[in-house]
Amino acid sequence: MSPVLTSSKVVAHLANGQELSVPVYQFKGSDNAPSVYIQANMHGAEVQGNAVIYQLLEQLRALDVKGDITLVPLCNPIGINQKSGEFTLGRFDAITGNNWNRGYHFNPQLPIDFAKQNPDLPFAQIKQQFRALIINDLETQLLDNPYGLDTAQHLCATLQRMAFDADIVLDLHTGPISDRHLYCPEYTKDSAKLFDIPHTLFIPSGFDGALDEASFCPWWQLQLAYRAQGREIEVAVDGFTLELGSQEWLSLEDAKQDSAGILSYLSAKGVVEQGLFNPATMTRYACYLKDYRALYSPKSGLVEYLAPLGRKIRAGEPLVRLLRMDRYGHDDVIEVIEAPEDCIAILHFASASVNQGTELYKVFTHYFTL
Amino acid sequence: MSPVLTSSKVVAHLANGQELSVPVYQFKGSDNAPSVYIQANMHGAEVQGNAVIYQLLEQLRALDVKGDITLVPLCNPIGINQKSGEFTLGRFDAITGNNWNRGYHFNPQLPIDFAKQNPDLPFAQIKQQFRALIINDLETQLLDNPYGLDTAQHLCATLQRMAFDADIVLDLHTGPISDRHLYCPEYTKDSAKLFDIPHTLFIPSGFDGALDEASFCPWWQLQLAYRAQGREIEVAVDGFTLELGSQEWLSLEDAKQDSAGILSYLSAKGVVEQGLFNPATMTRYACYLKDYRALYSPKSGLVEYLAPLGRKIRAGEPLVRLLRMDRYGHDDVIEVIEAPEDCIAILHFASASVNQGTELYKVFTHYFTL
Amino acid sequence: MSPVLTSSKVVAHLANGQELSVPVYQFKGSDNAPSVYIQANMHGAEVQGNAVIYQLLEQLRALDVKGDITLVPLCNPIGINQKSGEFTLGRFDAITGNNWNRGYHFNPQLPIDFAKQNPDLPFAQIKQQFRALIINDLETQLLDNPYGLDTAQHLCATLQRMAFDADIVLDLHTGPISDRHLYCPEYTKDSAKLFDIPHTLFIPSGFDGALDEASFCPWWQLQLAYRAQGREIEVAVDGFTLELGSQEWLSLEDAKQDSAGILSYLSAKGVVEQGLFNPATMTRYACYLKDYRALYSPKSGLVEYLAPLGRKIRAGEPLVRLLRMDRYGHDDVIEVIEAPEDCIAILHFASASVNQGTELYKVFTHYFTL
Amino acid sequence: MSPVLTSSKVVAHLANGQELSVPVYQFKGSDNAPSVYIQANMHGAEVQGNAVIYQLLEQLRALDVKGDITLVPLCNPIGINQKSGEFTLGRFDAITGNNWNRGYHFNPQLPIDFAKQNPDLPFAQIKQQFRALIINDLETQLLDNPYGLDTAQHLCATLQRMAFDADIVLDLHTGPISDRHLYCPEYTKDSAKLFDIPHTLFIPSGFDGALDEASFCPWWQLQLAYRAQGREIEVAVDGFTLELGSQEWLSLEDAKQDSAGILSYLSAKGVVEQGLFNPATMTRYACYLKDYRALYSPKSGLVEYLAPLGRKIRAGEPLVRLLRMDRYGHDDVIEVIEAPEDCIAILHFASASVNQGTELYKVFTHYFTL
């Protein structure tokens, strides 16, 4: 039995002066296991991760939690509360258009300088001192800036500060209409088999602003910096983005399953008793990020999505049917758009009408079995 | 075999000067059967009616069409093209907030004056002259106004002008996430059994701005005006709104079924050969508009919709589960909201997160079998 | 010197569970003068009324306040915080399109029934008992409703409950790009001369959902009900909407002037010492609501607003120049739209590009001097 | 006298099937002077450039135009037609949040490879062959892509294709509420003195997706590639972004002035008779892009903008006054935010209410006189 510590953190201030805050739930680890940070709902419509955190809390408090765990549901109160029509719009800042999950901070100079200045430091101290360094760099950026930070940077920095204390960072998202899939950094491919997620994207060491990258990039690039100096160290922090189905969808039953998958990973890492939870048996497919392709609509029209999610599609098989009711009586009143190459359909657009150039599907190409 | 006549009609002008138009498909009737006007997609996200018009066109052109039929898919190009995030926002004018389906025109003075001035006119002439009167009134409002009309009025008047030529008007909509249901005026309750729609709302003679009302109100109120003078005439024009499932959803297969239901109504009215299509056998439920109740969320939170659509729910049975992840550890982290009385769940909100006061479900209460 | 009492009131709950509240500032009257309720910023972009409340607070606390005064700035936190791009969108509920200032409650049966049941009640008791009645009716609607209220109704009812305690209700708005103007009920035309506002609209006794109407309608219709029974009573409550310039504009200096105008009205009513503030000398123009005309753009295009606000325009004088850059080389590349009749230009649209049917100007026609 | 050739180009397809196109106006040059491409209104609310193109057309057709000139007003019909409330939202794609002026194409490998492969090619042939190369690369990207392009890429590529034929590219924008300023690449600083624009930003050779960069980057980086090989060539194409005042503002009178400034630049380049138009005498200030600083609001609240645009502000002088009406009675009900260092205020935010982190002002720091 582990008690849940409850607190909250202010992450934004609205025009009418009110503060928006995130709830923070924490377990104090009974042992020296890795520490964990889990957040959900960075994009406003992607609510299912909150239910997963609910189920994790229900399970964890009945267990012996061996490492510190911090769980932050509803982590972007600006995005969550931004409606436009019935749906939640909050994928990007309504003022600027900035994707909320691109506002995290990474300073590429830090790993290079640190490795240069500490070529022979023992790994335990590297871990401690480098962590202190990136935390200090983040806090300086937050506090010590006469021109201030933009709204996304405020929000992201506050969340990232909590994540920087952890050895394992899980960011719970969903796709639009989507099958489950996992973003996993290439240096730790085997981790993908510890989750109950059938599709994995292996991502390279570059930084594009997301939380998973902001978590592992400093450490991965530190590894690369030491490697360039001829020394091999491990990557001390693992970060993953879990895409747990579709947006605007809540199911406590489904959440239980996803919570079990996360517990099997945490169990493997010793955060809860090893062997207590085990990954499900399933065929797991993966591809590299460069082979994760978006298909943009060559024409505008109304869309019937034909390719089932999570399934293998052969080149030439239909992905969508495009209906153009201004063209009745012509050959192009109905057109079928086909898969350009063999692929697995991972997600599709959430609306039944598209402009020319709207993303229809995202697919794994050149996929392989893990 | 009936040929399809194709044309288009300008309904709006955009800020960059471009015109937006609607496609117009027409059959010239081979006989003196009632004339029909069918439109779809007045609300931008409600696309399925377009597929139904596609299937109607496919069927009708293979038949002997006995009355004039005009079909207008994609009837609101402003709404259809208005995105905000992935979803189509076009339920209301983005500038004014006006619901597009509230911009039609009705002049309540016309039926009263007409009945007074023509107490003894034969019905055939009533039909002809009163139709000319309301058409003229509409066109005057459109053209002869030094202050102009607002954007919704322009669009609606252009569509209504086409509808005013018809004896039968069908406006194809969908709900948000919704079971099929029909808006049927009270004076023609039996018509509800001619469609393949399991749930019917009987609506009174008032005018609230929608196309079905704009079509039958002049004629129904003409009937009432004559009745007040002691003469009984029939209502010459029938208007219905068909809600064909959920928004942001397109299925040509489903559309085939809905097209069959419409053909069974048209067949009963002699627009196509009588007996060629027959209504499906099903239990049909109905309620009066005043008993069609919206349940507003008493609290904000994340929502799991529990009540299946189209099913009878007993008072006290669960409608939704509300998850409040800021309240973990408290009794109200999960709350169930129950049906206040016996009802049939017809539709629910399209998003999984709600504010206090967001419409959760709409339900039939005090329903009965047709 | 009058102390300011500070509190706040919850008016809404957001999807992430957080409450939104309004600040409430109050003076306890030293005497038996009329009580006053003033709110600002019901529409999100109309911020200047907040600055006016600031200046009122600064002035009032230095005076002897003789009647209770309640001031609620930032009265619609949902609208204030709703951005879409740089501008504040909050004129209507983003989910439903409902204008926030149309959600107030009025039960037309109450005055009729009350007058019938209390034909001879002394006026002092009428005032007390009828006020209790409408407050009770409002609270019942708020609390005793198994289907709940929508979001606008929640907000409006909470504000209206505070307003119902007052004898004078001032709702501070602004136009889009606008000159100052006042909505004044017809029964108290002379009041218009007590404010420093050059243009007044006289409004009839109907109810259209706004706060001023919700405040005076019960009392005005009570007067009419008694009059129908042959008894003359005064209207016990006055309600006004003040339009204080343009939206998205804040000026503490301008606010000082508007605060002086409000104090001159309050001074005339004895809420502060009579004679302490006097209305400015100015020519005041007025027209009836039916003569307040919106001019809708007959075409789409880019707009240069030519008619200066607050000025008399003769029929045929230019209101706007419409630029159609898709039409260069044609006569209609530039067109001038003229005033259809003599008028005073009160406000114009806030954007430089319009669709066909967008409201360009609102003007007083058939205006007269007060 | 030069005739205006009129045509149009399809740049997008809407969900209802309709095409959106841009008007294209062209002069055929009478001589061998540089060719010019000018577009306006890439961001929907920035309409004033259209009026400038109108005035340019009026002037140019009365002159002897010596180089080909293409003018494209209303160049982004998607953005122009995207309203959300009264204002035009079209700064970014409503579906994706992508800034429309970040969708242009640049392939950094092309200049490097070209210089390597053609070390000694005469400059006239470099110009011809390299232009053919980048045009071919653009067209291939547009046409030869089984996965298609996104909506912004479609639009931008079509415009860029026209711009690639020109030696001079002018992209006409405005700020939110803004003084005139010019983005000028560092390699051609003297050009800044040929326009009538008082403030110039010097931008480096990097590519960030905008049209000016997309125009000069290939050629500038070609210069750098040759320089790395020890050969000096000139930059063959000049590209500028002109920010001509505020958005949502149209003035044909102001446009005449701006058109004169552009003609003075074109005159200096020989596109129209040299000496016919001369730059106005004014003090011109400039700074480097890295010194162009955005000040983000440290707090949320209502904003009164105090610093006049185009004026020098000393460190510590007030920029904005922040009103927090939830804080009356506390010290922070009004706070002044000051300039962190000496600067010139160039533009400020368009709304009077801000969140924490909203951009308040953009300012030139470390500015100097040209």
JSON list of N, CA and C in Angstrom, two decimals, chain D residues 74-124:
[
{"chain": "D", "resi": 74, "resn": "LEU", "atom": "N", "xyz": [-4.59, 39.60, -52.94]},
{"chain": "D", "resi": 74, "resn": "LEU", "atom": "CA", "xyz": [-5.48, 38.56, -52.39]},
{"chain": "D", "resi": 74, "resn": "LEU", "atom": "C", "xyz": [-4.86, 37.18, -52.57]},
{"chain": "D", "resi": 75, "resn": "CYS", "atom": "N", "xyz": [-3.54, 37.06, -52.25]},
{"chain": "D", "resi": 75, "resn": "CYS", "atom": "CA", "xyz": [-2.80, 35.88, -52.69]},
{"chain": "D", "resi": 75, "resn": "CYS", "atom": "C", "xyz": [-3.11, 34.63, -51.88]},
{"chain": "D", "resi": 76, "resn": "ASN", "atom": "N", "xyz": [-3.80, 34.77, -50.74]},
{"chain": "D", "resi": 76, "resn": "ASN", "atom": "CA", "xyz": [-4.16, 33.58, -49.94]},
{"chain": "D", "resi": 76, "resn": "ASN", "atom": "C", "xyz": [-5.66, 33.55, -49.69]},
{"chain": "D", "resi": 77, "resn": "PRO", "atom": "N", "xyz": [-6.43, 33.06, -50.65]},
{"chain": "D", "resi": 77, "resn": "PRO", "atom": "CA", "xyz": [-7.89, 33.09, -50.50]},
{"chain": "D", "resi": 77, "resn": "PRO", "atom": "C", "xyz": [-8.40, 32.23, -49.34]},
{"chain": "D", "resi": 78, "resn": "ILE", "atom": "N", "xyz": [-7.63, 31.26, -48.90]},
{"chain": "D", "resi": 78, "resn": "ILE", "atom": "CA", "xyz": [-8.07, 30.49, -47.72]},
{"chain": "D", "resi": 78, "resn": "ILE", "atom": "C", "xyz": [-8.01, 31.38, -46.49]},
{"chain": "D", "resi": 79, "resn": "GLY", "atom": "N", "xyz": [-6.88, 32.01, -46.29]},
{"chain": "D", "resi": 79, "resn": "GLY", "atom": "CA", "xyz": [-6.69, 32.87, -45.13]},
{"chain": "D", "resi": 79, "resn": "GLY", "atom": "C", "xyz": [-7.63, 34.07, -45.12]},
{"chain": "D", "resi": 80, "resn": "ILE", "atom": "N", "xyz": [-7.80, 34.68, -46.29]},
{"chain": "D", "resi": 80, "resn": "ILE", "atom": "CA", "xyz": [-8.64, 35.88, -46.38]},
{"chain": "D", "resi": 80, "resn": "ILE", "atom": "C", "xyz": [-10.08, 35.58, -45.97]},
{"chain": "D", "resi": 81, "resn": "ASN", "atom": "N", "xyz": [-10.54, 34.38, -46.29]},
{"chain": "D", "resi": 81, "resn": "ASN", "atom": "CA", "xyz": [-11.94, 34.04, -46.05]},
{"chain": "D", "resi": 81, "resn": "ASN", "atom": "C", "xyz": [-12.18, 33.34, -44.72]},
{"chain": "D", "resi": 82, "resn": "GLN", "atom": "N", "xyz": [-11.17, 33.29, -43.89]},
{"chain": "D", "resi": 82, "resn": "GLN", "atom": "CA", "xyz": [-11.33, 32.59, -42.62]},
{"chain": "D", "resi": 82, "resn": "GLN", "atom": "C", "xyz": [-11.61, 33.55, -41.48]},
{"chain": "D", "resi": 83, "resn": "LYS", "atom": "N", "xyz": [-12.89, 33.63, -41.13]},
{"chain": "D", "resi": 83, "resn": "LYS", "atom": "CA", "xyz": [-13.31, 34.50, -40.04]},
{"chain": "D", "resi": 83, "resn": "LYS", "atom": "C", "xyz": [-13.48, 33.68, -38.78]},
{"chain": "D", "resi": 84, "resn": "SER", "atom": "N", "xyz": [-13.35, 34.33, -37.66]},
{"chain": "D", "resi": 84, "resn": "SER", "atom": "CA", "xyz": [-13.71, 33.72, -36.39]},
{"chain": "D", "resi": 84, "resn": "SER", "atom": "C", "xyz": [-14.13, 34.89, -35.53]},
{"chain": "D", "resi": 85, "resn": "GLY", "atom": "N", "xyz": [-15.44, 35.06, -35.37]},
{"chain": "D", "resi": 85, "resn": "GLY", "atom": "CA", "xyz": [-15.93, 36.34, -34.91]},
{"chain": "D", "resi": 85, "resn": "GLY", "atom": "C", "xyz": [-15.73, 37.36, -36.02]},
{"chain": "D", "resi": 86, "resn": "GLU", "atom": "N", "xyz": [-15.70, 38.64, -35.63]},
{"chain": "D", "resi": 86, "resn": "GLU", "atom": "CA", "xyz": [-15.66, 39.68, -36.65]},
{"chain": "D", "resi": 86, "resn": "GLU", "atom": "C", "xyz": [-14.34, 39.74, -37.40]},
{"chain": "D", "resi": 87, "resn": "PHE", "atom": "N", "xyz": [-13.28, 39.29, -36.75]},
{"chain": "D", "resi": 87, "resn": "PHE", "atom": "CA", "xyz": [-11.97, 39.49, -37.34]},
{"chain": "D", "resi": 87, "resn": "PHE", "atom": "C", "xyz": [-11.58, 38.33, -38.27]},
{"chain": "D", "resi": 88, "resn": "THR", "atom": "N", "xyz": [-10.62, 38.62, -39.11]},
{"chain": "D", "resi": 88, "resn": "THR", "atom": "CA", "xyz": [-10.10, 37.62, -40.03]},
{"chain": "D", "resi": 88, "resn": "THR", "atom": "C", "xyz": [-9.00, 36.85, -39.30]},
{"chain": "D", "resi": 89, "resn": "LEU", "atom": "N", "xyz": [-9.17, 35.55, -39.23]},
{"chain": "D", "resi": 89, "resn": "LEU", "atom": "CA", "xyz": [-8.27, 34.72, -38.43]},
{"chain": "D", "resi": 89, "resn": "LEU", "atom": "C", "xyz": [-7.02, 34.31, -39.20]},
{"chain": "D", "resi": 90, "resn": "GLY", "atom": "N", "xyz": [-7.07, 34.46, -40.54]},
{"chain": "D", "resi": 90, "resn": "GLY", "atom": "CA", "xyz": [-6.16, 33.72, -41.42]},
{"chain": "D", "resi": 90, "resn": "GLY", "atom": "C", "xyz": [-4.67, 33.94, -41.32]},
{"chain": "D", "resi": 91, "resn": "ARG", "atom": "N", "xyz": [-4.10, 33.93, -40.15]},
{"chain": "D", "resi": 91, "resn": "ARG", "atom": "CA", "xyz": [-2.64, 33.97, -40.04]},
{"chain": "D", "resi": 91, "resn": "ARG", "atom": "C", "xyz": [-2.05, 32.57, -40.17]},
{"chain": "D", "resi": 92, "resn": "PHE", "atom": "N", "xyz": [-2.86, 31.59, -39.73]},
{"chain": "D", "resi": 92, "resn": "PHE", "atom": "CA", "xyz": [-2.41, 30.21, -39.82]},
{"chain": "D", "resi": 92, "resn": "PHE", "atom": "C", "xyz": [-3.55, 29.34, -40.32]},
{"chain": "D", "resi": 93, "resn": "ASP", "atom": "N", "xyz": [-3.20, 28.19, -40.86]},
{"chain": "D", "resi": 93, "resn": "ASP", "atom": "CA", "xyz": [-4.17, 27.19, -41.31]},
{"chain": "D", "resi": 93, "resn": "ASP", "atom": "C", "xyz": [-5.03, 26.80, -40.10]},
{"chain": "D", "resi": 94, "resn": "ALA", "atom": "N", "xyz": [-6.34, 26.96, -40.22]},
{"chain": "D", "resi": 94, "resn": "ALA", "atom": "CA", "xyz": [-7.22, 26.69, -39.09]},
{"chain": "D", "resi": 94, "resn": "ALA", "atom": "C", "xyz": [-7.19, 25.22, -38.67]},
{"chain": "D", "resi": 95, "resn": "ILE", "atom": "N", "xyz": [-6.84, 24.34, -39.59]},
{"chain": "D", "resi": 95, "resn": "ILE", "atom": "CA", "xyz": [-6.81, 22.91, -39.27]},
{"chain": "D", "resi": 95, "resn": "ILE", "atom": "C", "xyz": [-5.52, 22.54, -38.54]},
{"chain": "D", "resi": 96, "resn": "THR", "atom": "N", "xyz": [-4.40, 23.04, -39.02]},
{"chain": "D", "resi": 96, "resn": "THR", "atom": "CA", "xyz": [-3.10, 22.59, -38.52]},
{"chain": "D", "resi": 96, "resn": "THR", "atom": "C", "xyz": [-2.40, 23.57, -37.60]},
{"chain": "D", "resi": 97, "resn": "GLY", "atom": "N", "xyz": [-2.80, 24.84, -37.66]},
{"chain": "D", "resi": 97, "resn": "GLY", "atom": "CA", "xyz": [-2.05, 25.86, -36.92]},
{"chain": "D", "resi": 97, "resn": "GLY", "atom": "C", "xyz": [-0.82, 26.37, -37.65]},
{"chain": "D", "resi": 98, "resn": "ASN", "atom": "N", "xyz": [-0.53, 25.84, -38.84]},
{"chain": "D", "resi": 98, "resn": "ASN", "atom": "CA", "xyz": [0.67, 26.26, -39.57]},
{"chain": "D", "resi": 98, "resn": "ASN", "atom": "C", "xyz": [0.55, 27.69, -40.11]},
{"chain": "D", "resi": 99, "resn": "ASN", "atom": "N", "xyz": [1.52, 28.51, -39.75]},
{"chain": "D", "resi": 99, "resn": "ASN", "atom": "CA", "xyz": [1.63, 29.87, -40.30]},
{"chain": "D", "resi": 99, "resn": "ASN", "atom": "C", "xyz": [1.73, 29.77, -41.83]},
{"chain": "D", "resi": 100, "resn": "TRP", "atom": "N", "xyz": [0.82, 30.46, -42.53]},
{"chain": "D", "resi": 100, "resn": "TRP", "atom": "CA", "xyz": [0.81, 30.38, -44.00]},
{"chain": "D", "resi": 100, "resn": "TRP", "atom": "C", "xyz": [2.14, 30.85, -44.60]},
{"chain": "D", "resi": 101, "resn": "ASN", "atom": "N", "xyz": [2.79, 31.77, -43.96]},
{"chain": "D", "resi": 101, "resn": "ASN", "atom": "CA", "xyz": [4.05, 32.30, -44.52]},
{"chain": "D", "resi": 101, "resn": "ASN", "atom": "C", "xyz": [5.26, 31.48, -44.05]},
{"chain": "D", "resi": 102, "resn": "ARG", "atom": "N", "xyz": [5.05, 30.20, -43.79]},
{"chain": "D", "resi": 102, "resn": "ARG", "atom": "CA", "xyz": [6.16, 29.31, -43.49]},
{"chain": "D", "resi": 102, "resn": "ARG", "atom": "C", "xyz": [6.11, 28.06, -44.37]},
{"chain": "D", "resi": 103, "resn": "GLY", "atom": "N", "xyz": [5.33, 28.11, -45.44]},
{"chain": "D", "resi": 103, "resn": "GLY", "atom": "CA", "xyz": [5.14, 26.90, -46.24]},
{"chain": "D", "resi": 103, "resn": "GLY", "atom": "C", "xyz": [5.92, 26.87, -47.55]},
{"chain": "D", "resi": 104, "resn": "TYR", "atom": "N", "xyz": [6.83, 27.83, -47.74]},
{"chain": "D", "resi": 104, "resn": "TYR", "atom": "CA", "xyz": [7.60, 27.87, -48.99]},
{"chain": "D", "resi": 104, "resn": "TYR", "atom": "C", "xyz": [8.71, 26.82, -48.97]},
{"chain": "D", "resi": 105, "resn": "HIS", "atom": "N", "xyz": [9.25, 26.57, -50.13]},
{"chain": "D", "resi": 105, "resn": "HIS", "atom": "CA", "xyz": [10.18, 25.46, -50.34]},
{"chain": "D", "resi": 105, "resn": "HIS", "atom": "C", "xyz": [11.60, 25.97, -50.56]},
{"chain": "D", "resi": 106, "resn": "PHE", "atom": "N", "xyz": [12.54, 25.32, -49.92]},
{"chain": "D", "resi": 106, "resn": "PHE", "atom": "CA", "xyz": [13.96, 25.61, -50.18]},
{"chain": "D", "resi": 106, "resn": "PHE", "atom": "C", "xyz": [14.75, 24.33, -50.00]},
{"chain": "D", "resi": 107, "resn": "ASN", "atom": "N", "xyz": [15.57, 24.03, -50.98]},
{"chain": "D", "resi": 107, "resn": "ASN", "atom": "CA", "xyz": [16.40, 22.83, -50.94]},
{"chain": "D", "resi": 107, "resn": "ASN", "atom": "C", "xyz": [17.85, 23.26, -50.81]},
{"chain": "D", "resi": 108, "resn": "PRO", "atom": "N", "xyz": [18.40, 23.18, -49.61]},
{"chain": "D", "resi": 108, "resn": "PRO", "atom": "CA", "xyz": [19.74, 23.76, -49.37]},
{"chain": "D", "resi": 108, "resn": "PRO", "atom": "C", "xyz": [20.86, 23.03, -50.10]},
{"chain": "D", "resi": 109, "resn": "GLN", "atom": "N", "xyz": [20.55, 21.84, -50.59]},
{"chain": "D", "resi": 109, "resn": "GLN", "atom": "CA", "xyz": [21.58, 21.07, -51.27]},
{"chain": "D", "resi": 109, "resn": "GLN", "atom": "C", "xyz": [21.87, 21.63, -52.67]},
{"chain": "D", "resi": 110, "resn": "LEU", "atom": "N", "xyz": [20.85, 22.26, -53.26]},
{"chain": "D", "resi": 110, "resn": "LEU", "atom": "CA", "xyz": [20.99, 22.69, -54.66]},
{"chain": "D", "resi": 110, "resn": "LEU", "atom": "C", "xyz": [22.14, 23.67, -54.89]},
{"chain": "D", "resi": 111, "resn": "PRO", "atom": "N", "xyz": [22.25, 24.76, -54.10]},
{"chain": "D", "resi": 111, "resn": "PRO", "atom": "CA", "xyz": [23.35, 25.69, -54.37]},
{"chain": "D", "resi": 111, "resn": "PRO", "atom": "C", "xyz": [24.72, 25.04, -54.18]},
{"chain": "D", "resi": 112, "resn": "ILE", "atom": "N", "xyz": [24.83, 24.20, -53.15]},
{"chain": "D", "resi": 112, "resn": "ILE", "atom": "CA", "xyz": [26.12, 23.54, -52.89]},
{"chain": "D", "resi": 112, "resn": "ILE", "atom": "C", "xyz": [26.52, 22.67, -54.08]},
{"chain": "D", "resi": 113, "resn": "ASP", "atom": "N", "xyz": [25.57, 21.84, -54.51]},
{"chain": "D", "resi": 113, "resn": "ASP", "atom": "CA", "xyz": [25.87, 20.94, -55.64]},
{"chain": "D", "resi": 113, "resn": "ASP", "atom": "C", "xyz": [26.16, 21.71, -56.92]},
{"chain": "D", "resi": 114, "resn": "PHE", "atom": "N", "xyz": [25.37, 22.75, -57.14]},
{"chain": "D", "resi": 114, "resn": "PHE", "atom": "CA", "xyz": [25.51, 23.51, -58.39]},
{"chain": "D", "resi": 114, "resn": "PHE", "atom": "C", "xyz": [26.90, 24.16, -58.48]},
{"chain": "D", "resi": 115, "resn": "ALA", "atom": "N", "xyz": [27.32, 24.77, -57.38]},
{"chain": "D", "resi": 115, "resn": "ALA", "atom": "CA", "xyz": [28.63, 25.44, -57.38]},
{"chain": "D", "resi": 115, "resn": "ALA", "atom": "C", "xyz": [29.74, 24.42, -57.61]},
{"chain": "D", "resi": 116, "resn": "LYS", "atom": "N", "xyz": [29.57, 23.26, -56.97]},
{"chain": "D", "resi": 116, "resn": "LYS", "atom": "CA", "xyz": [30.58, 22.21, -57.14]},
{"chain": "D", "resi": 116, "resn": "LYS", "atom": "C", "xyz": [30.67, 21.78, -58.61]},
{"chain": "D", "resi": 117, "resn": "GLN", "atom": "N", "xyz": [29.50, 21.59, -59.21]},
{"chain": "D", "resi": 117, "resn": "GLN", "atom": "CA", "xyz": [29.46, 21.05, -60.58]},
{"chain": "D", "resi": 117, "resn": "GLN", "atom": "C", "xyz": [29.79, 22.09, -61.65]},
{"chain": "D", "resi": 118, "resn": "ASN", "atom": "N", "xyz": [29.63, 23.37, -61.30]},
{"chain": "D", "resi": 118, "resn": "ASN", "atom": "CA", "xyz": [29.84, 24.41, -62.32]},
{"chain": "D", "resi": 118, "resn": "ASN", "atom": "C", "xyz": [30.76, 25.50, -61.80]},
{"chain": "D", "resi": 119, "resn": "PRO", "atom": "N", "xyz": [31.98, 25.13, -61.44]},
{"chain": "D", "resi": 119, "resn": "PRO", "atom": "CA", "xyz": [32.84, 26.10, -60.76]},
{"chain": "D", "resi": 119, "resn": "PRO", "atom": "C", "xyz": [33.15, 27.32, -61.64]},
{"chain": "D", "resi": 120, "resn": "ASP", "atom": "N", "xyz": [33.19, 27.15, -62.94]},
{"chain": "D", "resi": 120, "resn": "ASP", "atom": "CA", "xyz": [33.72, 28.22, -63.79]},
{"chain": "D", "resi": 120, "resn": "ASP", "atom": "C", "xyz": [32.69, 28.77, -64.77]},
{"chain": "D", "resi": 121, "resn": "LEU", "atom": "N", "xyz": [31.44, 28.36, -64.61]},
{"chain": "D", "resi": 121, "resn": "LEU", "atom": "CA", "xyz": [30.39, 28.81, -65.53]},
{"chain": "D", "resi": 121, "resn": "LEU", "atom": "C", "xyz": [30.28, 30.34, -65.49]},
{"chain": "D", "resi": 122, "resn": "PRO", "atom": "N", "xyz": [30.15, 30.99, -66.67]},
{"chain": "D", "resi": 122, "resn": "PRO", "atom": "CA", "xyz": [29.95, 32.44, -66.67]},
{"chain": "D", "resi": 122, "resn": "PRO", "atom": "C", "xyz": [28.67, 32.80, -65.92]},
{"chain": "D", "resi": 123, "resn": "PHE", "atom": "N", "xyz": [28.66, 33.99, -65.32]},
{"chain": "D", "resi": 123, "resn": "PHE", "atom": "CA", "xyz": [27.56, 34.35, -64.43]},
{"chain": "D", "resi": 123, "resn": "PHE", "atom": "C", "xyz": [26.21, 34.35, -65.14]},
{"chain": "D", "resi": 124, "resn": "ALA", "atom": "N", "xyz": [26.15, 34.85, -66.38]},
{"chain": "D", "resi": 124, "resn": "ALA", "atom": "CA", "xyz": [24.87, 34.89, -67.09]},
{"chain": "D", "resi": 124, "resn": "ALA", "atom": "C", "xyz": [24.29, 33.48, -67.20]}
]
